[in-house]
């Protein structure tokens, strides 16, 4: 019996993005249907997503995601106290759906995990986007 006979058989997924039958295994590397819908690596950002990216990109504001045992995620950061307005000095939660969409699109990345008994915490950073190469202009020597 060939080794492939031991693996569960899969059927091509229909247009809905769900497996064709219950228990069907999606292909390796396939993103869940929710992540495929939300991922827009080159598309425009919503105002909420751009605000989240602005906060995550600021090196002075560390953003973390806490994943609880049940799978619940919470993205948050510490807002420092603003002496002019008297506001701040507290943790602020970011919208989970938008943050998950940015993560699925590859715009934010998660750092090394810090594991506690009831939760795992990751540092959230903006994904590095390669900058276009600069054109090098060589200094041409003058002929004397």
Coordinates of C-alpha atoms in Angstrom, one line a residue, residues 3-140:
X3 CA 2.1 5.9 1.9
X4 CA -0.4 8.4 0.3
X5 CA -3.3 5.9 1.0
X6 CA -2.9 6.6 4.7
X7 CA -3.5 10.3 4.4
X8 CA -7.0 11.7 4.3
X9 CA -8.3 12.4 0.8
X10 CA -9.2 16.0 -0.1
X11 CA -11.5 17.5 -2.6
X12 CA -11.0 20.8 -4.3
X13 CA -12.6 23.6 -2.3
X14 CA -15.7 25.3 -3.8
X15 CA -15.9 29.0 -4.4
X16 CA -17.1 29.7 -0.9
X17 CA -13.6 28.9 0.4
X18 CA -14.8 26.1 2.7
X19 CA -13.6 22.5 2.4
X20 CA -15.8 20.4 0.1
X21 CA -16.8 17.9 2.8
X22 CA -16.7 17.8 6.5
X23 CA -13.3 16.7 7.7
X24 CA -11.6 17.5 4.4
X25 CA -8.1 18.7 4.9
X26 CA -7.2 22.0 3.2
X27 CA -4.0 22.1 1.1
X28 CA -0.8 22.9 3.0
X29 CA -0.2 26.6 3.2
X30 CA -3.8 27.5 2.4
X31 CA -5.1 30.5 4.4
X32 CA -8.5 30.3 6.1
X33 CA -11.4 31.9 4.2
X34 CA -11.5 34.8 6.7
X35 CA -7.9 35.6 6.1
X36 CA -8.2 35.4 2.3
X37 CA -11.2 37.8 2.4
X38 CA -9.4 40.4 4.6
X39 CA -5.9 40.3 3.1
X40 CA -5.2 43.2 0.8
X41 CA -1.5 43.5 0.6
X42 CA -1.6 46.2 -2.0
X43 CA -5.0 47.7 -1.5
X44 CA -5.9 50.9 0.3
X45 CA -6.3 50.9 4.0
X46 CA -9.4 51.8 5.9
X47 CA -9.1 54.8 8.3
X48 CA -9.1 52.4 11.3
X49 CA -6.3 50.2 9.8
X50 CA -4.2 53.3 9.0
X51 CA -4.5 54.5 12.6
X52 CA -3.5 51.1 13.9
X53 CA -0.5 51.0 11.6
X54 CA 0.5 54.5 12.7
X55 CA 0.4 53.4 16.4
X56 CA 2.2 50.1 15.7
X57 CA 4.9 51.9 13.6
X58 CA 5.7 54.4 16.4
X59 CA 8.8 53.0 18.3
X60 CA 7.8 54.9 21.4
X61 CA 4.5 52.9 21.7
X62 CA 5.1 49.2 22.1
X63 CA 2.0 47.2 21.0
X64 CA 1.3 43.7 22.3
X65 CA -1.2 40.9 21.5
X66 CA -2.2 38.6 24.3
X67 CA -3.6 35.2 23.3
X68 CA -5.6 33.5 26.1
X69 CA -6.0 29.8 26.5
X70 CA -9.4 29.7 24.7
X71 CA -7.9 31.5 21.7
X72 CA -9.2 35.0 22.5
X73 CA -6.8 37.7 21.3
X74 CA -6.5 41.3 22.6
X75 CA -4.2 43.8 20.9
X76 CA -3.2 46.7 23.3
X77 CA -0.7 49.4 24.1
X78 CA 0.1 51.7 26.9
X79 CA -1.0 55.3 26.4
X80 CA 1.3 57.6 28.4
X81 CA -0.2 60.4 30.5
X82 CA -0.6 63.7 28.6
X83 CA 0.2 66.5 31.0
X84 CA -1.7 69.1 28.8
X85 CA -5.0 67.2 28.7
X86 CA -4.6 65.0 31.8
X87 CA -5.7 62.0 29.7
X88 CA -3.9 58.8 29.3
X89 CA -1.9 56.7 31.8
X90 CA -3.8 53.6 30.8
X91 CA -3.9 50.5 28.5
X92 CA -5.8 51.0 25.3
X93 CA -7.3 48.0 23.4
X94 CA -7.1 48.1 19.6
X95 CA -9.9 46.6 17.4
X96 CA -9.2 42.9 17.1
X97 CA -10.8 42.4 13.7
X98 CA -8.8 45.1 12.0
X99 CA -5.5 44.0 13.7
X100 CA -6.2 40.4 12.5
X101 CA -6.8 41.6 9.0
X102 CA -3.5 43.5 9.0
X103 CA -1.7 40.5 10.3
X104 CA -3.3 38.3 7.6
X105 CA -2.3 40.8 5.0
X106 CA 1.3 40.8 6.2
X107 CA 1.3 44.4 7.3
X108 CA 2.1 43.6 10.9
X109 CA 4.2 40.8 12.4
X110 CA 4.4 39.1 15.8
X111 CA 7.6 38.8 17.7
X112 CA 8.9 36.1 20.0
X113 CA 6.3 34.6 22.4
X114 CA 6.3 35.1 26.1
X115 CA 4.3 32.3 27.6
X116 CA 2.6 32.4 31.0
X117 CA 0.3 29.7 32.4
X118 CA -2.9 31.2 31.1
X119 CA -1.7 33.3 28.2
X120 CA 0.9 34.0 25.5
X121 CA 2.0 37.5 24.7
X122 CA 3.7 38.7 21.5
X123 CA 5.2 42.0 20.5
X124 CA 3.5 43.5 17.5
X125 CA 5.6 45.4 14.9
X126 CA 4.9 46.9 11.5
X127 CA 6.2 44.6 8.8
X128 CA 9.3 45.7 7.1
X129 CA 8.6 46.9 3.6
X130 CA 11.7 46.9 1.3
X131 CA 12.5 50.3 0.0
X132 CA 13.4 50.7 -3.7
X133 CA 17.0 50.7 -4.4
X134 CA 18.6 54.0 -4.9
X135 CA 20.4 54.8 -8.1
X136 CA 24.1 55.3 -7.5
X137 CA 25.6 58.2 -9.4
X138 CA 29.2 57.8 -9.9
X139 CA 31.5 60.8 -9.9
X140 CA 33.1 61.0 -13.3

